[in-house]
mmCIF file of C-alpha atoms in Angstrom:
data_model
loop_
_atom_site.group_PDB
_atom_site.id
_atom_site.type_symbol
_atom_site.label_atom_id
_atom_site.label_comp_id
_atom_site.label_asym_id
_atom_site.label_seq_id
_atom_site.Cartn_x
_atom_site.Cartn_y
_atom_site.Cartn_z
ATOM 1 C CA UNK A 1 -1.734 -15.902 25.209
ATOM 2 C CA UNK A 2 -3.493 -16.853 28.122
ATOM 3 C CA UNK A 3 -3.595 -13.786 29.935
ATOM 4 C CA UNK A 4 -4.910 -12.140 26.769
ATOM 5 C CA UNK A 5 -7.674 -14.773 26.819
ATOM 6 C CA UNK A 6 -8.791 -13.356 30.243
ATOM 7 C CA UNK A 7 -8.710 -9.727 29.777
ATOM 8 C CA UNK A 8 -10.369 -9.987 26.860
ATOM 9 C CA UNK A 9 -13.124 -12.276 28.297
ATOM 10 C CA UNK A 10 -13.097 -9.255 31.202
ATOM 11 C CA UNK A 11 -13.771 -6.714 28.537
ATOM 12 C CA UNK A 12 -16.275 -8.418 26.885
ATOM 13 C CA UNK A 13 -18.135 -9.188 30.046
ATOM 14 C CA UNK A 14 -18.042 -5.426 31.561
ATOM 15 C CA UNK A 15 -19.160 -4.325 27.936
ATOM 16 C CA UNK A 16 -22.057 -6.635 27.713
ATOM 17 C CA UNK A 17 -23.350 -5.809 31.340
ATOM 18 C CA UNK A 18 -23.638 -2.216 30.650
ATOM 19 C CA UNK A 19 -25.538 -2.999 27.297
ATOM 20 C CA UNK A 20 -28.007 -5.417 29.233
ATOM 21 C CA UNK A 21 -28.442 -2.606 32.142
ATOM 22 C CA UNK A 22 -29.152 -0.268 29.356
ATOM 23 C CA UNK A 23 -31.837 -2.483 27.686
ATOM 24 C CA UNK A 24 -33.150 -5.546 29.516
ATOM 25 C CA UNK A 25 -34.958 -5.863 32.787
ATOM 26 C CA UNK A 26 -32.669 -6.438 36.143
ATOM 27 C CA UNK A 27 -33.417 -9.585 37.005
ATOM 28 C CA UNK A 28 -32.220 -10.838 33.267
ATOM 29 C CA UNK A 29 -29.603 -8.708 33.640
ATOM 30 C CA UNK A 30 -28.254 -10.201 37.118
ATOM 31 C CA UNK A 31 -28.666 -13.793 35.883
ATOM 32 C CA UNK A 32 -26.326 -13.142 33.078
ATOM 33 C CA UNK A 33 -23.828 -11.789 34.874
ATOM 34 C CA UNK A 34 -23.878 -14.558 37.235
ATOM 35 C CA UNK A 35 -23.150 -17.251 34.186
ATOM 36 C CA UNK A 36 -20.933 -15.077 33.104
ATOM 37 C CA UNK A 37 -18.817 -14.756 36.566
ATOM 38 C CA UNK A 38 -18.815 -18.652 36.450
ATOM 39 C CA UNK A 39 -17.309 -18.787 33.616
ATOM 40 C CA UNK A 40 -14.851 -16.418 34.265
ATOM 41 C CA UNK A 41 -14.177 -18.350 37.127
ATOM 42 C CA UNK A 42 -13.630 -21.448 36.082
ATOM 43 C CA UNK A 43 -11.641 -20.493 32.790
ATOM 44 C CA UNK A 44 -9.197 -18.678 35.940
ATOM 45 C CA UNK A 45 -9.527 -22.230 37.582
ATOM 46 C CA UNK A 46 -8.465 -24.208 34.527
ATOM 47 C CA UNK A 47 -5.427 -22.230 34.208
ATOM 48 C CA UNK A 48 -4.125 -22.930 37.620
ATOM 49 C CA UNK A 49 -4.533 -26.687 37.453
ATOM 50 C CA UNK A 50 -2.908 -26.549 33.967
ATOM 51 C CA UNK A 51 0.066 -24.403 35.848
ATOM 52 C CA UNK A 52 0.425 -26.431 38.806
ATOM 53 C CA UNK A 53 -0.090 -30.090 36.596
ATOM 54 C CA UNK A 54 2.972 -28.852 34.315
ATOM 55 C CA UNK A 55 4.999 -27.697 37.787
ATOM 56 C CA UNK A 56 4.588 -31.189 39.209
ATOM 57 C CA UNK A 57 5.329 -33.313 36.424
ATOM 58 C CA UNK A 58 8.384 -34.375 36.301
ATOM 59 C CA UNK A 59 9.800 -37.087 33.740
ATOM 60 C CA UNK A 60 12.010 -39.918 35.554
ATOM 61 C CA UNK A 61 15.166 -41.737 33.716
ATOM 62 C CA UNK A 62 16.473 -44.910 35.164
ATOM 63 C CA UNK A 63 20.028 -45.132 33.946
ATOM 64 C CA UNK A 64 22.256 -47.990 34.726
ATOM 65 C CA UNK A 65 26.383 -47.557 34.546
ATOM 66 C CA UNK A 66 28.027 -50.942 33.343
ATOM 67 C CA UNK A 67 31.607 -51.945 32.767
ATOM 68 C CA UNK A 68 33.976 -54.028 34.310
ATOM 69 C CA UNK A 69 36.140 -53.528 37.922
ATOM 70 C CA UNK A 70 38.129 -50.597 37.855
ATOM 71 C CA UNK A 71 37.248 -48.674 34.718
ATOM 72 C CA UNK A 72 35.817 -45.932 36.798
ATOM 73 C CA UNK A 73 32.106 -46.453 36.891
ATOM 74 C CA UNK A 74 31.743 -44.652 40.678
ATOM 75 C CA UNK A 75 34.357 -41.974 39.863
ATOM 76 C CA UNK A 76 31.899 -40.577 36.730
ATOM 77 C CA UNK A 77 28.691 -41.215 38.796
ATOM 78 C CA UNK A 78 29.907 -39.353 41.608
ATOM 79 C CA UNK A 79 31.409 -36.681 39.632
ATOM 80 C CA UNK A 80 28.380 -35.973 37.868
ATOM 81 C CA UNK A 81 26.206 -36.140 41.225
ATOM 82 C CA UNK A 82 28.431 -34.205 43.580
ATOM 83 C CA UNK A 83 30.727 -33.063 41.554
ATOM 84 C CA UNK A 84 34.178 -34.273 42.974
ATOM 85 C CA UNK A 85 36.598 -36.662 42.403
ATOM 86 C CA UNK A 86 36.739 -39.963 44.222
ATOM 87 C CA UNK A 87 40.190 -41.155 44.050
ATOM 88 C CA UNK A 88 40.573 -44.520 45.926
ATOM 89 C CA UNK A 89 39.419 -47.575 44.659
ATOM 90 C CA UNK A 90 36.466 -49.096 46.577
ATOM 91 C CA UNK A 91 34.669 -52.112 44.513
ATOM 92 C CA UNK A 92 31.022 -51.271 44.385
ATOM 93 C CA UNK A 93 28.199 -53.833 44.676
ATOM 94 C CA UNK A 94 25.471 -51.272 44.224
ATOM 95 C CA UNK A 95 24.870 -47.560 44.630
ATOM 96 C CA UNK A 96 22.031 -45.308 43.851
ATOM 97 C CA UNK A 97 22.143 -41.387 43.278
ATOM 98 C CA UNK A 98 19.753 -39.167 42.141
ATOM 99 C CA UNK A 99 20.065 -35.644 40.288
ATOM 100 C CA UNK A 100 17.499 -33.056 38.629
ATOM 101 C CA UNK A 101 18.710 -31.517 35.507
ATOM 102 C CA UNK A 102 17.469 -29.405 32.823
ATOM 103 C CA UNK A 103 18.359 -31.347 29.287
ATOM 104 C CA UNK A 104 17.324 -29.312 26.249
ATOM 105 C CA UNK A 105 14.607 -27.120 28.084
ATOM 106 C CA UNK A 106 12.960 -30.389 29.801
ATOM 107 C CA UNK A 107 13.616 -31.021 32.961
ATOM 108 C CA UNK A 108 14.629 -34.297 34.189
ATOM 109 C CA UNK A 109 15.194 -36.365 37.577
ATOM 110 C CA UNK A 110 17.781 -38.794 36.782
ATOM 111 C CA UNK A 111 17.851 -42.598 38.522
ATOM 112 C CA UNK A 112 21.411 -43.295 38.132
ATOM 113 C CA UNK A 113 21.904 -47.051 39.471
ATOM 114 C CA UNK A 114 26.207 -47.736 39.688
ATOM 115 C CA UNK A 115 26.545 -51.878 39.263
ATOM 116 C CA UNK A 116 29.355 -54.036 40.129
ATOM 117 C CA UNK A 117 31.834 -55.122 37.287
ATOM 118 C CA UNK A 118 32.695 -58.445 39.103
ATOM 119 C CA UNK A 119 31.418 -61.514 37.338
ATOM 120 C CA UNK A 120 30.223 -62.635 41.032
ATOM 121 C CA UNK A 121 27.560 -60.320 40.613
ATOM 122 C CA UNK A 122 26.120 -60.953 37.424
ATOM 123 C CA UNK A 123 23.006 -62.492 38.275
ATOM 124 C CA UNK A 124 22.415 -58.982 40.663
ATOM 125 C CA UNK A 125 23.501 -56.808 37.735
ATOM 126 C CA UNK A 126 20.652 -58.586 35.354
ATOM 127 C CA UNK A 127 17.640 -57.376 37.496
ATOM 128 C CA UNK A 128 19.127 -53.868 37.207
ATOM 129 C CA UNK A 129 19.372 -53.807 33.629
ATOM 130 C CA UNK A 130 16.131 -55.438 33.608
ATOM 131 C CA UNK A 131 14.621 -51.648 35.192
ATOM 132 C CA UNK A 132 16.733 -49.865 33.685
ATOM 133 C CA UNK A 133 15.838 -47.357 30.461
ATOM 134 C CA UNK A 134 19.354 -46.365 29.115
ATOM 135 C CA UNK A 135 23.022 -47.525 29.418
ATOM 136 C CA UNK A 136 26.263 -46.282 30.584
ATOM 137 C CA UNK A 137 28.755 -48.730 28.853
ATOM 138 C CA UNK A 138 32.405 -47.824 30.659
ATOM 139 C CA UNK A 139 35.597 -49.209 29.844
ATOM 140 C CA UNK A 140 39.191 -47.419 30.824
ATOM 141 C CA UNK A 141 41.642 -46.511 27.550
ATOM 142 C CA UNK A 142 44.509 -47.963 29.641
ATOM 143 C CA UNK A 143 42.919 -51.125 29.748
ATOM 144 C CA UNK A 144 42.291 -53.676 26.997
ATOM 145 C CA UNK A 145 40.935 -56.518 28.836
ATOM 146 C CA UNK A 146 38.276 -53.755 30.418
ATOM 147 C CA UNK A 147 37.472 -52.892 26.394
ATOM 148 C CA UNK A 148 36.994 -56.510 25.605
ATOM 149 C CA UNK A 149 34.820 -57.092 28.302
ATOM 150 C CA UNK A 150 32.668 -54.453 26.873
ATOM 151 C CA UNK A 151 30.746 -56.593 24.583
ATOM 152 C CA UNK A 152 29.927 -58.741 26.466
ATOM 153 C CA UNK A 153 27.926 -56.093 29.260
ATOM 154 C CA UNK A 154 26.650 -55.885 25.776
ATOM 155 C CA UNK A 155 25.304 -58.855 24.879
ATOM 156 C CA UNK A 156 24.143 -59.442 28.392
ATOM 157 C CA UNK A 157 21.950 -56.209 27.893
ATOM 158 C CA UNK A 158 20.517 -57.652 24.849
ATOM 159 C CA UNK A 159 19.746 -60.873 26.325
ATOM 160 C CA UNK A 160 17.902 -59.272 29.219
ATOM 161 C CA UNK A 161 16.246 -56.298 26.977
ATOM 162 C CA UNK A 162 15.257 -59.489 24.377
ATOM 163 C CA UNK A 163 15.449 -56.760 22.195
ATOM 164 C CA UNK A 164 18.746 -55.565 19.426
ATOM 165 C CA UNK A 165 18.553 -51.765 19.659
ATOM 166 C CA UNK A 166 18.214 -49.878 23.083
ATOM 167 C CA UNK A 167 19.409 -46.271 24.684
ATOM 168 C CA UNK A 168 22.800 -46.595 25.173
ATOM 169 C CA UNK A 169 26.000 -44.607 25.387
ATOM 170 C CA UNK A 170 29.774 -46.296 25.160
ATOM 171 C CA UNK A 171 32.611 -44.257 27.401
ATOM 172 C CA UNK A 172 35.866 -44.726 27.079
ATOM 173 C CA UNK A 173 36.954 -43.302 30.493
ATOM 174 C CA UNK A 174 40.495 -42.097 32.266
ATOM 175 C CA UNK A 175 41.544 -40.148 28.649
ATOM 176 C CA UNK A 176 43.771 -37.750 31.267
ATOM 177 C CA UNK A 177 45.896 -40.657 31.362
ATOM 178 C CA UNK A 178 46.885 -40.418 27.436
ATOM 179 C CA UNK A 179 50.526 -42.202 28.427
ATOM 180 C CA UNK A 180 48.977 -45.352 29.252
ATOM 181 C CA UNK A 181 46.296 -45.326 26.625
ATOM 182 C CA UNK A 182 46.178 -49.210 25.152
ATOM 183 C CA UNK A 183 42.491 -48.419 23.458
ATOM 184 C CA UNK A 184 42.532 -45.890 20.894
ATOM 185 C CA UNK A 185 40.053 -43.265 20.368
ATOM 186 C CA UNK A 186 39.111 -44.834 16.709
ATOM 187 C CA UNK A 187 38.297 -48.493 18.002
ATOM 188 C CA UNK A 188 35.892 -46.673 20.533
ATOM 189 C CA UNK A 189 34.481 -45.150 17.497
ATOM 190 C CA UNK A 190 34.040 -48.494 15.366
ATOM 191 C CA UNK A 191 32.695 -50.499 18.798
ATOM 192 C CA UNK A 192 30.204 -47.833 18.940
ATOM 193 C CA UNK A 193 29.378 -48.035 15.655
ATOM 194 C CA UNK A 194 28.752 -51.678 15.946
ATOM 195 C CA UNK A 195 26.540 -51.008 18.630
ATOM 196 C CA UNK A 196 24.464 -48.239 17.159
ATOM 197 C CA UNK A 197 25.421 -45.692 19.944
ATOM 198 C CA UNK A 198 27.626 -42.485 20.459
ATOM 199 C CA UNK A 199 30.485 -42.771 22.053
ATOM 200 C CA UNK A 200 32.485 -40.441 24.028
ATOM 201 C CA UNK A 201 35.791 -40.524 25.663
ATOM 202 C CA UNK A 202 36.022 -39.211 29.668
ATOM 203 C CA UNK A 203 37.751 -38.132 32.244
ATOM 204 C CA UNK A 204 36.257 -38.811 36.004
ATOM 205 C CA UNK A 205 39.246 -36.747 37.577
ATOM 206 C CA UNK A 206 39.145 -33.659 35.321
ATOM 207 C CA UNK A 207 35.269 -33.936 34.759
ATOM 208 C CA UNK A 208 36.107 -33.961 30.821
ATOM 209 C CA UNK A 209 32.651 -34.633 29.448
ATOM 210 C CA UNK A 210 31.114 -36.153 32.043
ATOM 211 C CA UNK A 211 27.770 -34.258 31.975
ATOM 212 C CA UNK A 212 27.498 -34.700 28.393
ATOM 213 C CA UNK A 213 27.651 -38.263 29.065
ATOM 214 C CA UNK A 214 24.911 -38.854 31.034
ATOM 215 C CA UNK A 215 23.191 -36.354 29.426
ATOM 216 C CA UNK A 216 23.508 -38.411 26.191
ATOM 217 C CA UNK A 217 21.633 -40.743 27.650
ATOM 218 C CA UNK A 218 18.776 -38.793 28.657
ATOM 219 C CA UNK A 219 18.268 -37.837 24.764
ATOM 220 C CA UNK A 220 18.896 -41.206 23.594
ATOM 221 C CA UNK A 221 15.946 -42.575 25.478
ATOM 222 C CA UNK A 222 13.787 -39.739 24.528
ATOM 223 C CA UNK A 223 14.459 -40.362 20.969
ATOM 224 C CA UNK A 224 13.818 -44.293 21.171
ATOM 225 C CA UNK A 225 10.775 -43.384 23.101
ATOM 226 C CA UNK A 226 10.217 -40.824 20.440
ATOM 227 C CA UNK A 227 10.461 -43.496 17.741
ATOM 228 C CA UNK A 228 8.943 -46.095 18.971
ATOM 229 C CA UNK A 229 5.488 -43.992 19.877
ATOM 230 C CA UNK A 230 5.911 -43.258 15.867
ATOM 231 C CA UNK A 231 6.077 -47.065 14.587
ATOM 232 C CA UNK A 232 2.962 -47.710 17.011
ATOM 233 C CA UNK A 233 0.984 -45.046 15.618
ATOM 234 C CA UNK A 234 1.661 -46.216 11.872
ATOM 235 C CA UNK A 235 0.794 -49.538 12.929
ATOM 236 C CA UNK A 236 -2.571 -48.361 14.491
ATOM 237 C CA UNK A 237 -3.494 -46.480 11.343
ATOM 238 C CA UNK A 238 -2.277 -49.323 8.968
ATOM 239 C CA UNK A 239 -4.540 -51.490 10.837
ATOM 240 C CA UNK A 240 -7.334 -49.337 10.049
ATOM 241 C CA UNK A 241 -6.963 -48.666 6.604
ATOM 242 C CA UNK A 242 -6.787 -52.274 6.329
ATOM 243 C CA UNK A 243 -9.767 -52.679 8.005
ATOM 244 C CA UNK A 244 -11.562 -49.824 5.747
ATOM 245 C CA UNK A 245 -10.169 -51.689 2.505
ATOM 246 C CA UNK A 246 -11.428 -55.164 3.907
ATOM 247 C CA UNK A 247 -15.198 -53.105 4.533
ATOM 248 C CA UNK A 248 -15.174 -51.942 1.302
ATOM 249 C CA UNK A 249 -15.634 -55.528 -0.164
ATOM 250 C CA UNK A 250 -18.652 -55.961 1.672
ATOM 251 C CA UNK A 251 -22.287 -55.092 1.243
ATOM 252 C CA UNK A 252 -24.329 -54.088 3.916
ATOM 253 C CA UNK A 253 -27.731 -53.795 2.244
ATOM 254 C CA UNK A 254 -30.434 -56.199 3.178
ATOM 255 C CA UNK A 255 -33.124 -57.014 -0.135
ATOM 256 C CA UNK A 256 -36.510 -57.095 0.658
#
């Protein structure tokens, strides 16, 4: 549409030169053309900035993967990042990893901060989820204490946030290892129900759903975000229609 714009303003201009030449003295005839070259020019201008403003924008999520020791938490991180599988155990007290992704035709640079599960750490963990936009909530299916322990990453998350509802996603991760499964799929689905999220069941090692994960929580902020631009809005215009009704009851005439 834009490039029509230009030829068309190139037509127009060529076409109303040779009618001035025709008619009108040169002098009139050169200083139109020159306001019309400007204009030309900077309608070619504006469309580069607009170009090179939408090239270099680039929308930021800080995600933060919680979930107690164990459950996986640098196995899906690092899988999603670098795509391989990290098979040793090494307790994590805090890793950062960055990746650029296209999620529904936007693209993205995703923050992804990997926390400790350790209760040691918990006063570390709280400044992270104080930065951070959306949630990774992990547990393992082969562990119940690491599902328990859920809710209360949970709660902690509230507390922090000060807030009920925030971008979140539950994972119930290992599901390779369906033999020592001692979570099943449908209390995932009620716990995430409870908690107002999706939920998804994972697997680090064969990178079952593991994009989709993180991806999840990409849209999940975008729709809070989304949501919450809407309720501001309404309350803006609700403000002023109060403020028109209150006007209304008032006179503004003077009597002489």
């Amino acid at each position: 549409m834009q490039r029509v714009t230009e030829h068309l303003l190139f037509s127009v201009s060529f076409f109303l030169l040779y009618v001035f030449v025709s008619c009108f003295p040169f002098s009139l005839v050169f200083s139109l053309s020159l306001s019309l070259f400007s204009l030309l020019v900077a309608v070619q201008l504006k469309s580069s900035i607009t170009s090179m403003s939408k090239a270099s924008f680039l929308r930021e999520y800080k995600i933060v993967i919680v979930g107690g020791g164990g459950v996986g938490k640098s196995a899906l991180t690092i899988q999603f990042i670098q795509s391989h599988f990290v098979d040793e155990y090494d307790p994590t007290i805090e890793d950062s990893y960055r990746k650029q992704c296209v999620i529904d035709d936007e693209t993205a640079l995703l923050d992804v901060l990997d926390t400790a599960g350790q209760e040691e750490y918990s006063a570390m963990r709280e400044q992270y989820m104080r930065n951070g936009e959306g949630f990774v909530l992990v547990y393992s299916i082969t562990s119940r204490l690491s599902f328990e322990e859920v809710n209360t990453f949970y709660q902690q998350i509230r507390r922090v946030k000060d807030r009920d509802s925030f971008p979140m996603v539950l994972v119930g991760n290992k599901c390779d290892l369906e033999g020592d499964r001692q979570v099943s799929s449908q209390e995932g689905r009620d716990l995430a129900k409870s908690f107002g999220c999706p939920f998804s069941e994972t697997s680090a090692k064969q990178r079952i759903r593991v994009d989709d994960t993180f991806y999840e929580v990409v849209r999940e902020i975008r729709r809070m975000n989304k949501e919450q631009e809407g309720r501001s809005k309404g309350g803006q215009r609700e403000a002023f229609e109060m403020s028109d009704t209150r006007n209304d009851g008032c006179c503004g005439c003077i009597l002489m």
